[in-house]
Coordinates of C-alpha atoms and ligand atoms in Angstrom, one line a residue:
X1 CA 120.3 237.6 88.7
X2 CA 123.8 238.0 88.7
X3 CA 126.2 235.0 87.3
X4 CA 129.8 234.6 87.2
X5 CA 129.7 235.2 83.5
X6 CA 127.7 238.6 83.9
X7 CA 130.6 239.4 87.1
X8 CA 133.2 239.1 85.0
X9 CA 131.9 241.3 82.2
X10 CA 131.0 244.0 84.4
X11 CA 134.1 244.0 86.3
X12 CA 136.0 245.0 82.6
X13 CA 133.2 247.4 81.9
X14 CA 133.7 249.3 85.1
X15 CA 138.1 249.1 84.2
X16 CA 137.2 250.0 80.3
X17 CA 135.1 253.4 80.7
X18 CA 135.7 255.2 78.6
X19 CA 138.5 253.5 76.7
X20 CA 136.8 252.0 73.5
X21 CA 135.3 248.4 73.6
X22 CA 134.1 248.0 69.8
X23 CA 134.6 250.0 66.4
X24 CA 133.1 249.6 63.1
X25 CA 133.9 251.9 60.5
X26 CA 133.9 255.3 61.8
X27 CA 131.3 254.5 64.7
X28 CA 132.7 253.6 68.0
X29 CA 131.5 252.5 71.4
X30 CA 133.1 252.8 75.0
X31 CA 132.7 250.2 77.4
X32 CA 130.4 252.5 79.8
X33 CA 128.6 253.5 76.7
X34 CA 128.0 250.2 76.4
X35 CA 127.0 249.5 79.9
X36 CA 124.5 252.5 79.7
X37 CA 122.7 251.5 76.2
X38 CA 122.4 247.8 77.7
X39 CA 120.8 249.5 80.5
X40 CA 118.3 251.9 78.8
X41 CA 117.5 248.3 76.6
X42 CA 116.9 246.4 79.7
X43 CA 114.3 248.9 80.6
X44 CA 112.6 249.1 77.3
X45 CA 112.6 245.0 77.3
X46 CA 111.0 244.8 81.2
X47 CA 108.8 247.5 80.0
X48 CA 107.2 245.4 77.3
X49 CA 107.0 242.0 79.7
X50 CA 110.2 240.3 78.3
X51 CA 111.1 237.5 81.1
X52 CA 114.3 236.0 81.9
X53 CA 113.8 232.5 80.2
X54 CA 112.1 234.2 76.7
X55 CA 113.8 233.9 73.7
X56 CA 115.3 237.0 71.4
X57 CA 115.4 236.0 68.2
X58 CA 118.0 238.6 66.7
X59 CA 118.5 238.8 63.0
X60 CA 121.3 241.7 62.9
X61 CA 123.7 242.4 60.6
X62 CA 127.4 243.2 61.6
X63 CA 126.9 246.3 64.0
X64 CA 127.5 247.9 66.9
X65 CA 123.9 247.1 68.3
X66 CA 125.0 243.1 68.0
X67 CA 127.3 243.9 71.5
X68 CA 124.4 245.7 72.8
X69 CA 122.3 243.3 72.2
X70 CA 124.4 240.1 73.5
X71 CA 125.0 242.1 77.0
X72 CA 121.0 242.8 77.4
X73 CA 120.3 239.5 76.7
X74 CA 122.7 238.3 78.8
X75 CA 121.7 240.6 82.0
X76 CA 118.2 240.2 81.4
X77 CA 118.4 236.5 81.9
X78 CA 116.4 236.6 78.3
X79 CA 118.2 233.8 75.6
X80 CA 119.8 235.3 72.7
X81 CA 119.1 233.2 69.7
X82 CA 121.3 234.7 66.6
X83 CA 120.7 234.4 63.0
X84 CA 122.2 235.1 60.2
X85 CA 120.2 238.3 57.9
X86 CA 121.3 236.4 54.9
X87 CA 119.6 232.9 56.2
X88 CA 116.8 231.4 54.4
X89 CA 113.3 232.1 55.0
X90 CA 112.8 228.2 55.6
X91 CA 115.5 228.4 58.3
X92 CA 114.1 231.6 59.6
X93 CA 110.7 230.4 59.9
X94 CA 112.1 227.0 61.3
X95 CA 113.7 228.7 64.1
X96 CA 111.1 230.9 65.2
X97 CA 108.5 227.9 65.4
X98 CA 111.1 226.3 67.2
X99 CA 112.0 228.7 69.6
X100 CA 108.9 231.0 69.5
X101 CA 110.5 234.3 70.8
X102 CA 109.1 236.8 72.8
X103 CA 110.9 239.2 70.5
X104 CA 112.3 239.2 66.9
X105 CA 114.7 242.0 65.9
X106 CA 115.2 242.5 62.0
X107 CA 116.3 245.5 60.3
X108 CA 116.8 247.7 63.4
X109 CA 112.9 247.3 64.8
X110 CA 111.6 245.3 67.2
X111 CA 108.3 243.7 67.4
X112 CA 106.7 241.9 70.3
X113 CA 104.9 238.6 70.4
X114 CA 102.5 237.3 72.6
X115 CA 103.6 233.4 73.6
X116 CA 101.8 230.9 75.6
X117 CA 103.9 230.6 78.8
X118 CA 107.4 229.2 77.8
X119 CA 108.0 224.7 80.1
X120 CA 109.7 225.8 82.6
X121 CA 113.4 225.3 82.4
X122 CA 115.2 222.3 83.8
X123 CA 118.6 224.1 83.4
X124 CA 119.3 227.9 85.0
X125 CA 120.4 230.9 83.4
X126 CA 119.9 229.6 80.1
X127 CA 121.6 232.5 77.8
X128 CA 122.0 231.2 73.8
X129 CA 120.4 228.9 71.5
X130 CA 122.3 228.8 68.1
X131 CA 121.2 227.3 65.6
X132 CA 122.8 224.2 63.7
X133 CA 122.6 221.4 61.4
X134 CA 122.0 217.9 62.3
X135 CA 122.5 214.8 60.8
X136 CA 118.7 214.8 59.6
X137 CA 115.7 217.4 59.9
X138 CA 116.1 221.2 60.0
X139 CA 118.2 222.9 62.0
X140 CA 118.4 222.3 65.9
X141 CA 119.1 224.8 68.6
X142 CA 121.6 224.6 70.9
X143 CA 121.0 225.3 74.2
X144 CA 124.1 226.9 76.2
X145 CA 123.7 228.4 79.8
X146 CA 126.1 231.0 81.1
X147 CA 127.7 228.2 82.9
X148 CA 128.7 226.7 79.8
X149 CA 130.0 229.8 78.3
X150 CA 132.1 230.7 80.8
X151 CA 133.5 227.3 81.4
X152 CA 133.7 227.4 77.3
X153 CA 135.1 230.7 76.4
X154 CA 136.2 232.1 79.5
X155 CA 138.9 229.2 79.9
X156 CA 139.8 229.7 75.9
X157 CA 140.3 233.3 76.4
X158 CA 142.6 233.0 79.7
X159 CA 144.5 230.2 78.1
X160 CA 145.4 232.9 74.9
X161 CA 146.1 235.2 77.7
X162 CA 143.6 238.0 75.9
X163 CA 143.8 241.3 77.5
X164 CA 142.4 245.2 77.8
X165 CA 146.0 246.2 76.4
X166 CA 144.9 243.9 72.8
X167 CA 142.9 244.8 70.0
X168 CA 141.0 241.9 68.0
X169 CA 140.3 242.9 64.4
X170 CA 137.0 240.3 63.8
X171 CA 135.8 239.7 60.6
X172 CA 133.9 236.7 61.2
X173 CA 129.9 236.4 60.8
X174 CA 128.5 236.9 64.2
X175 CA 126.2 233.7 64.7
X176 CA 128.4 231.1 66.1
X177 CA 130.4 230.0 68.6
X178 CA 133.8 231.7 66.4
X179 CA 132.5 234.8 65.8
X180 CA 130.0 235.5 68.7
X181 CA 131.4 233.1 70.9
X182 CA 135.0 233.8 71.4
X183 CA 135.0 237.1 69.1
X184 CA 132.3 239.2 71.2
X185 CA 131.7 237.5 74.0
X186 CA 135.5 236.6 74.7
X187 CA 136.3 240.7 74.2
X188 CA 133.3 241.3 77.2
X189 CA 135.4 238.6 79.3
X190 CA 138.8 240.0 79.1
X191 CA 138.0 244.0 77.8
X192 CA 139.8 243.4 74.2
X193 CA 139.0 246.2 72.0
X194 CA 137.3 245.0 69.0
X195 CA 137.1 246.5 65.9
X196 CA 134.4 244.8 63.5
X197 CA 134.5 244.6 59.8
X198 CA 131.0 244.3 57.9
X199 CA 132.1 241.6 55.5
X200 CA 135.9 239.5 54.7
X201 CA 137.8 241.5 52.6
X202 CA 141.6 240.3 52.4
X203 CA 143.1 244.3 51.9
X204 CA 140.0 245.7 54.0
X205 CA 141.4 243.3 56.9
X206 CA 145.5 243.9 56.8
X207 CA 144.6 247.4 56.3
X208 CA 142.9 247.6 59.7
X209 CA 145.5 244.8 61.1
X210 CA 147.9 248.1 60.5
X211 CA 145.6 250.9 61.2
X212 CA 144.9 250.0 64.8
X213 CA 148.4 248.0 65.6
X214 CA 146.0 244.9 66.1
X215 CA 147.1 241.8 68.5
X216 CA 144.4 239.5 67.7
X217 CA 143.3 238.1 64.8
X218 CA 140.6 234.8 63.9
X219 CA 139.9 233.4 60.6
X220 CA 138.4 229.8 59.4
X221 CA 140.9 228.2 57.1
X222 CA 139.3 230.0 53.8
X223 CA 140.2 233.2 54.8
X224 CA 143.8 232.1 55.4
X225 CA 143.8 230.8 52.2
X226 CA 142.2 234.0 50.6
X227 CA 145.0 235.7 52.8
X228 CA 147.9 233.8 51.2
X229 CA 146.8 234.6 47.7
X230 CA 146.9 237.8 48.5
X231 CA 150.6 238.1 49.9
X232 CA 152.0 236.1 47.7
X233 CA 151.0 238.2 44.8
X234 CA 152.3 240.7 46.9
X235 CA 154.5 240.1 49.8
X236 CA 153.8 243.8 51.3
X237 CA 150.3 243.0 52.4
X238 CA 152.2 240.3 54.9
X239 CA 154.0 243.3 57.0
X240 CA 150.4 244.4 58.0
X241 CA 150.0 241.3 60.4
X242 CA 153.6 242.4 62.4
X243 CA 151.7 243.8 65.2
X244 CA 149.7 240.8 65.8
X245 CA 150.7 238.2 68.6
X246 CA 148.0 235.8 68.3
X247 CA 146.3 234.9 64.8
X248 CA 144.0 231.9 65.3
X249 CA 141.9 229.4 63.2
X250 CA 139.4 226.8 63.7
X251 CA 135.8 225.7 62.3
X252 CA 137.7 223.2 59.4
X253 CA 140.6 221.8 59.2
X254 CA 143.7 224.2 58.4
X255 CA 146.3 222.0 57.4
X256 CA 150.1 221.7 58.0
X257 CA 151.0 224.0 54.6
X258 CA 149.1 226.9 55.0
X259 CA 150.3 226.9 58.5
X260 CA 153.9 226.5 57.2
X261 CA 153.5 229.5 54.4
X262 CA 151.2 231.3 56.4
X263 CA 154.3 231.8 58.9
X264 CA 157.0 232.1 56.1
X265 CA 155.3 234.9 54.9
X266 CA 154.2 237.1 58.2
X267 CA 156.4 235.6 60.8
X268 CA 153.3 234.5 62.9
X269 CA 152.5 231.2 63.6
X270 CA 148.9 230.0 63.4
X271 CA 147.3 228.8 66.8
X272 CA 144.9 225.8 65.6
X273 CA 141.8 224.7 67.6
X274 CA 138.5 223.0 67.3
X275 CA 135.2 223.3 68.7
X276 CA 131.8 223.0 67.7
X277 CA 128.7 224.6 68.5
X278 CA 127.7 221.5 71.0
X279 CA 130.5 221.6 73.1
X280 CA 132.6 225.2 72.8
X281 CA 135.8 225.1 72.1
X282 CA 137.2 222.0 73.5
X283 CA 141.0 221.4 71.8
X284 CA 143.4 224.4 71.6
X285 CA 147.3 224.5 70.6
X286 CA 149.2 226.5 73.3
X287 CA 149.8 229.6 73.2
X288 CA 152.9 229.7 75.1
X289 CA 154.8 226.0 73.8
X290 CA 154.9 224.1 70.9
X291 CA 151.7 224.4 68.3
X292 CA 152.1 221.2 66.3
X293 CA 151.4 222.1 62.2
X294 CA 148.7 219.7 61.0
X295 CA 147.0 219.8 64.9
X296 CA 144.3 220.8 66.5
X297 CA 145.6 220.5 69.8
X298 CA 145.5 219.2 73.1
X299 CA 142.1 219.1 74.8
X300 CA 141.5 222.4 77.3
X301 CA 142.4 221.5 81.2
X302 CA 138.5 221.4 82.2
X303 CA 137.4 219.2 79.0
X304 CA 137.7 215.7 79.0
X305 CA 138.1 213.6 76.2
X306 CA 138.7 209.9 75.2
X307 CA 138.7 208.5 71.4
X308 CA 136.0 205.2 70.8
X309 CA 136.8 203.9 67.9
X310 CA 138.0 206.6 66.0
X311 CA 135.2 209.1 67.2
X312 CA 136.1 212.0 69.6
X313 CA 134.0 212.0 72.2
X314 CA 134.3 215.0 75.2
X315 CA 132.9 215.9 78.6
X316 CA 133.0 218.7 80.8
X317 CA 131.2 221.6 82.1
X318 CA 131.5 223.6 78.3
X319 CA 129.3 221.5 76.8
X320 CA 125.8 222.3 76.1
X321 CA 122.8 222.1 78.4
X322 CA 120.8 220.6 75.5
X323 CA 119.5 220.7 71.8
X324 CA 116.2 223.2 72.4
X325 CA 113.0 221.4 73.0
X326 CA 114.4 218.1 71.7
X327 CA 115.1 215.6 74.4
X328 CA 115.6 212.5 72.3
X329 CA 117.9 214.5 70.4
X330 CA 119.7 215.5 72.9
X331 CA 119.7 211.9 74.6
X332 CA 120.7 210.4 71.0
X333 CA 123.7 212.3 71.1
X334 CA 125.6 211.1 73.8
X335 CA 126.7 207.7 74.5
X336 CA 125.6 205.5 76.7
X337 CA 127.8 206.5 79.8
X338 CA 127.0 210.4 79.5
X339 CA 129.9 211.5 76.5
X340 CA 129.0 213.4 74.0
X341 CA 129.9 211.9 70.3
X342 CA 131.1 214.4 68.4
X343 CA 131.0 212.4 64.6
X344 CA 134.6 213.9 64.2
X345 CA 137.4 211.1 63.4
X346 CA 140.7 211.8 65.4
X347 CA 144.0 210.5 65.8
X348 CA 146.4 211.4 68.8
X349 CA 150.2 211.4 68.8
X350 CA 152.3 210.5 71.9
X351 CA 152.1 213.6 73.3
X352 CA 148.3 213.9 73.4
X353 CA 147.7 216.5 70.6
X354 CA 144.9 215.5 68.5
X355 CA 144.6 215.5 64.8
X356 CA 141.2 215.7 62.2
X357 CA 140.8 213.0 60.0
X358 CA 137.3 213.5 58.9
X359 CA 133.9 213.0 59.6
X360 CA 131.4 210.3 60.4
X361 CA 128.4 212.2 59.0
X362 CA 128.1 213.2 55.8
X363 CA 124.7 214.9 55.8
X364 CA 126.4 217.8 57.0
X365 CA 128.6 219.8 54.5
X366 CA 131.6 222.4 55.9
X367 CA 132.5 225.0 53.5
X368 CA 134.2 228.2 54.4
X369 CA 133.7 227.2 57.9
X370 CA 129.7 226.7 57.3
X371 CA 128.4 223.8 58.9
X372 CA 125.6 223.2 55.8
X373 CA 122.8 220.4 56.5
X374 CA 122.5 218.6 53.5
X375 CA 118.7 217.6 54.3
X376 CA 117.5 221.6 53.8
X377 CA 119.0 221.4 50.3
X378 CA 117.6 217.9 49.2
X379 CA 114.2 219.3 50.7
X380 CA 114.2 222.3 48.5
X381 CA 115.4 220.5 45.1
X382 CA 112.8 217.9 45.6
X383 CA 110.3 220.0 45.3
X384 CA 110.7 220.8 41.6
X385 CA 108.3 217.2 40.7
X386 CA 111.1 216.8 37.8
X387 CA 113.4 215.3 40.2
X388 CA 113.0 212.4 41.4
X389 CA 115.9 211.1 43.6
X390 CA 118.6 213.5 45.1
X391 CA 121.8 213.5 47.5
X392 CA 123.9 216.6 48.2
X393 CA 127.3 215.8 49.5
X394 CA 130.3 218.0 50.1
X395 CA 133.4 217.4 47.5
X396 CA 136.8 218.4 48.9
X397 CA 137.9 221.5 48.0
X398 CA 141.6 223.7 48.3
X399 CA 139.9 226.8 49.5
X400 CA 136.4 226.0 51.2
X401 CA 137.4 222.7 52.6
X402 CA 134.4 221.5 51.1
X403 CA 132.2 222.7 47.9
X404 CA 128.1 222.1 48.1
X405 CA 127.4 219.1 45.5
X406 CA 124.3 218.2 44.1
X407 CA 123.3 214.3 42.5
X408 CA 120.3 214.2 40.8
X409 CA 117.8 211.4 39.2
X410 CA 115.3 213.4 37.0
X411 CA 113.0 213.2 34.3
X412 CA 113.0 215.7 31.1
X413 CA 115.7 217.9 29.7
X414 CA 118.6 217.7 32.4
X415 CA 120.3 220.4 31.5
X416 CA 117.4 222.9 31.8
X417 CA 116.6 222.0 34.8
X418 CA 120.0 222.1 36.5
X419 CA 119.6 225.6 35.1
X420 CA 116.4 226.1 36.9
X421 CA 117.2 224.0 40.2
X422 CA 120.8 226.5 40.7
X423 CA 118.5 229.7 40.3
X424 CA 116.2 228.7 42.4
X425 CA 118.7 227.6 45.1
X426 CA 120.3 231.1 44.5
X427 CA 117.2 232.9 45.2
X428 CA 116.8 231.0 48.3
X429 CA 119.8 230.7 50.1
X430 CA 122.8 232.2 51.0
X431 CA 126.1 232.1 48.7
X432 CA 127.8 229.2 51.4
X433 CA 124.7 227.2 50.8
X434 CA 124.8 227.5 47.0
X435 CA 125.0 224.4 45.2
X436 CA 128.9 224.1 43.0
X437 CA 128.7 221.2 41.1
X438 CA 126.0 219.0 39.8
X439 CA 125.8 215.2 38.7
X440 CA 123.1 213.6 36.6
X441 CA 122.9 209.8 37.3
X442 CA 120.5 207.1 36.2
X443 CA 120.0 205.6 40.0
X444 CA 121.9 206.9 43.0
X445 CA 124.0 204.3 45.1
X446 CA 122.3 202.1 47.7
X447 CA 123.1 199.5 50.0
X448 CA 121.2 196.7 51.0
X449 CA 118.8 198.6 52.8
X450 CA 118.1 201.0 50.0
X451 CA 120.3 204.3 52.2
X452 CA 121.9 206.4 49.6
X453 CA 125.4 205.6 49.7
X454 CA 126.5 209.1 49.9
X455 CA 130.5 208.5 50.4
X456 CA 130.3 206.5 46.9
X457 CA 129.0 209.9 45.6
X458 CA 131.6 211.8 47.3
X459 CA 134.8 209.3 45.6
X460 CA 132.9 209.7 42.2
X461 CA 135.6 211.8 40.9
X462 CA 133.9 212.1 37.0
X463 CA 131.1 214.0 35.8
X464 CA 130.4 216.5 37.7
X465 CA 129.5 219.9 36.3
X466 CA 130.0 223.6 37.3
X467 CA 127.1 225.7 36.0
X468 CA 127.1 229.2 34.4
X469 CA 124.0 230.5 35.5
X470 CA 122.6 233.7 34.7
X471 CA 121.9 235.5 37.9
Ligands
MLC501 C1 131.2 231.9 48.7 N1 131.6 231.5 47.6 C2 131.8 230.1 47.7 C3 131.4 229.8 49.0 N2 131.0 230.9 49.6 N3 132.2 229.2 46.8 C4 132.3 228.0 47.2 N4 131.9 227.6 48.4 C5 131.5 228.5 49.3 N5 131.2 228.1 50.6 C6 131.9 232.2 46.4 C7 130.8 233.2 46.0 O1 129.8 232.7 45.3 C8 131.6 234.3 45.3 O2 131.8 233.8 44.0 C9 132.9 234.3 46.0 O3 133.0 233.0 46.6 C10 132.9 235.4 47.1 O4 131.8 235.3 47.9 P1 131.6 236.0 49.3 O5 130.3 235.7 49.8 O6 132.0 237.4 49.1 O7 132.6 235.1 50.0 P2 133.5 235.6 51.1 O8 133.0 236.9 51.8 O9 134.9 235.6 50.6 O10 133.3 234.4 52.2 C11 134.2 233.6 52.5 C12 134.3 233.6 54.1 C13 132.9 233.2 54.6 C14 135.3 232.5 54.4 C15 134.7 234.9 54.6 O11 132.4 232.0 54.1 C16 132.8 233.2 56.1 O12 132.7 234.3 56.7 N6 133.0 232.0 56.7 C17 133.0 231.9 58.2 C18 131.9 230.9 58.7 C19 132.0 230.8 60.2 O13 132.1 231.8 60.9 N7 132.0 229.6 60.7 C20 132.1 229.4 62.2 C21 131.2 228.3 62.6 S1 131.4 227.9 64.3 P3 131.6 234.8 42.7 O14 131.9 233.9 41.6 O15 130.2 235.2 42.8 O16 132.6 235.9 42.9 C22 132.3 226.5 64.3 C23 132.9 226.0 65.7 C24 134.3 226.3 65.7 O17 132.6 225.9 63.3 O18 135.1 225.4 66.0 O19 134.7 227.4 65.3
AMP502 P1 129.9 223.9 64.1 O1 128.8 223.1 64.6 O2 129.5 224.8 63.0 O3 130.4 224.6 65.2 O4 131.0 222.9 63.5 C1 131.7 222.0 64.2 C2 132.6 221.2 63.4 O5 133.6 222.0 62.8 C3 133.3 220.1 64.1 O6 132.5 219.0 64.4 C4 134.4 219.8 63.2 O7 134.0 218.9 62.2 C5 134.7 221.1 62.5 N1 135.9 221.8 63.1 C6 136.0 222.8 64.0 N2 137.3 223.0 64.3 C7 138.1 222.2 63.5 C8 139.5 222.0 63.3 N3 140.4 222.7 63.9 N4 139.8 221.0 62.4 C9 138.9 220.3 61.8 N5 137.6 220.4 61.9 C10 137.2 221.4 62.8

């Protein structure tokens, strides 16, 4: 097997050799390097029976083996299903019943599991199911095909013009359609060097920016924030984005001003797009013409869009093939006439660029560019029998977007167990998922059909506390 997608990465691994394709630290790989340990994987994989079809399920951290592992996956017709090392054991567990890999890799080490034989697949070269939050349940996996990511990221990455002669400093986590997506699998598509930083660090990232001259750079809107603070307590830090040609953002909203300042200060002016795990990226400023402060853009030239009722809906071959194992799911979110809803409100100008204006749902949470189910949370509080009624909804917030919210109906000592409920919610789950602000209340808001009125929560602007608690 031998798809477009897999052509076109081979074709810049044969014109990279031995020029570098990703660093980290003081390790660094060459394309053919890369091309050769993909190989020697492939081997080890077909050794131990791994089919094209089977899942991966691969829990690395920020590494050079991540690349290696995306290409095998990808030439091995096996589906790469990422997840986050930090994740919760609920979610890990979740996705491996899900999914039920062939193969899980943690910690460096694979181990092998027997499955009973996999449906057979209505869609071909499947290649990724990430993992997301829905509206209810746990997590769902999204199923893309390397159809879809080469209609998705390939198109993205032509219409920044990415090339071998950039280098892409990527600091993003490396689970999702921003960071694995375009970051690594948009570098295999056009040969960008990549240089990979293990964590977000505001000086770790300009100083790199400078060190290798970098062209490229991709943030969420937190770290643009984070960024800002730091140059304007000093303006020095700025000078280390000069090189750069093309700093991007997406996953929230960014928002006209930190545009605005973001170019004051470093002379570059933010490209602004949206995506979402579902569909790819779908809207995109330009790079060459005017990108409109405050937009997300104008939809990409093979997506199609149309706005019902406030609701961005979008077609087109990016899209994914299907939420895993879920066809109701799947069938529930499109409409009636083959669209698929996205929940995001949009408004469009005269000149077709579109702009955010919130969300339908609110049982999913963004923060720092996380897309947070609410329903994981509300499971784990409830099981403490003290609490008796609970909603977790997101609170606007400068820096993250949104900050995770908890309002609680309980019996006892309140204040104790808020103590009790954060710590346990700290133990479980990753800082992004950690729980900000707390609100006791005698009956939560309902409407006539006893549902939780969770946008009443959200516009209750009094009593909520921040907790100190010990770690
Ligand atoms: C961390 N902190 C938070 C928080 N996360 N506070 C509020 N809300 C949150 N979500 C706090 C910590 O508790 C800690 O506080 C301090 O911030 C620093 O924590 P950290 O873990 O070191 O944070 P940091 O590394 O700065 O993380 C920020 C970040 C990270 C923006 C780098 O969240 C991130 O990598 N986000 C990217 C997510 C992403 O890639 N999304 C793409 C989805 S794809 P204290 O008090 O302990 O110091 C998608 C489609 C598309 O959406 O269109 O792209
Ligand atoms: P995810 O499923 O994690 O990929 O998140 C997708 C969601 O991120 C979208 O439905 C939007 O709500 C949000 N999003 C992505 N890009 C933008 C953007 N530029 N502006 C506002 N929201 C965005």
């Amino acid at each position: 097997m031998n798809s477009s997608l897999q052509s076109l990465i081979n074709s810049q691994i044969q014109k990279g050799g031995q020029r570098v394709a990703f660093r980290l630290g003081h390790e660094k790989i060459t394309w053919s390097e890369l091309d050769q340990a993909s190989t020697r994987r492939l081997q080890d994989y077909r050794k131990a029976g791994v089919k094209p079809g089977d899942r991966i399920l691969c829990k690395l951290p920020t590494s050079l083996e991540l690349p290696i592992a995306v290409l095998t996956h990808l030439r091995g017709g096996f589906i790469h299903v990422p997840v986050a090392p930090t994740s919760s054991q609920t979610a890990v567990t979740h996705l491996i019943e899900l999914t039920s890999p062939r193969c899980i890799i943690e910690e460096g080490i694979r181990t092998f599991h027997e499955i009973s034989p996999s449906p057979a697949l209505a869609v071909p070269d499947p290649a990724w199911i990430l993992s997301t939050s829905g509206t209810t349940g746990m997590p769902k996996g999204v199923l893309h095909t390397h159809r879809s990511l080469l209609a998705g990221i390939g198109a993205l990455t032509e219409l920044w013009e990415w090339c071998p002669a950039d280098h892409q400093i990527l600091a993003l986590p490396l689970f999702h359609v921003h960071g694995l997506g375009i970051g690594i699998l948009g570098a295999m598509l056009r040969g960008v060097e990549t240089t990979l930083l293990p964590r977000f660090d505001t000086a770790q990232l300009c100083q790199a920016m400078a060190r290798h001259k970098a062209t490229l750079f991709m943030g969420v809107p937190t770290m643009y924030y984070q960024l800002l603070k730091l140059f304007e307590e000093d303006p020095v830090w700025s000078e280390h984005f000069h090189k750069a040609r093309l700093c991007t953002a997406g996953s929230a909203a960014l928002g006209a001003e930190r545009l605005q300042r973001f170019e004051a200060l470093t002379g570059q002016r933010i490209l602004e797009r949206y995506g979402m795990s579902e569909t790819l990226i779908t809207v995109s400023n330009p790079y060459r013409g005017d990108r409109r402060s405050g937009s997300m853009g104008v939809p990409l030239a093979n997506v199609q869009t149309r706005i019902v009722d406030g609701e961005l809906q979008v077609r087109g071959r990016a899209l994914m093939a299907g939420y895993w194992n879920q066809p109701q799911v799947t069938q529930a979110a499109y409409s009636e006439d083959d669209w698929f809803r996205t929940g995001d409100q949009v408004e469009e100008d005269a000149d077709g660029y579109l702009y955010h204006r919130g969300r339908r749902s609110i049982d999913w949470i963004k923060s720092g560019g996380w897309r947070i189910g609410t329903h994981e949370l509300e499971e784990a509080l409830l099981r403490d029998s003290r609490v008796e009624e609970v909603a977790v909804v997101g609170l606007p917030d400068e820096e993250w977007g949104e900050i995770v919210a908890a309002a609680i109906v309980c019996k006892g000592d309140a204040q104790q167990l808020l103590i009790e409920l954060a710590h346990g919610i700290r133990q479980q789950f990753p800082r992004h998922q950690h729980i900000r602000r707390w609100l006791v209340v005698q009956q939560l808001p309902r409407n006539a059909m006893g549902k939780i009125q969770k946008a009443q929560l959200k516009h209750h602007a009094e009593g909520w506390q921040r907790l100190k608690v010990p770690s």
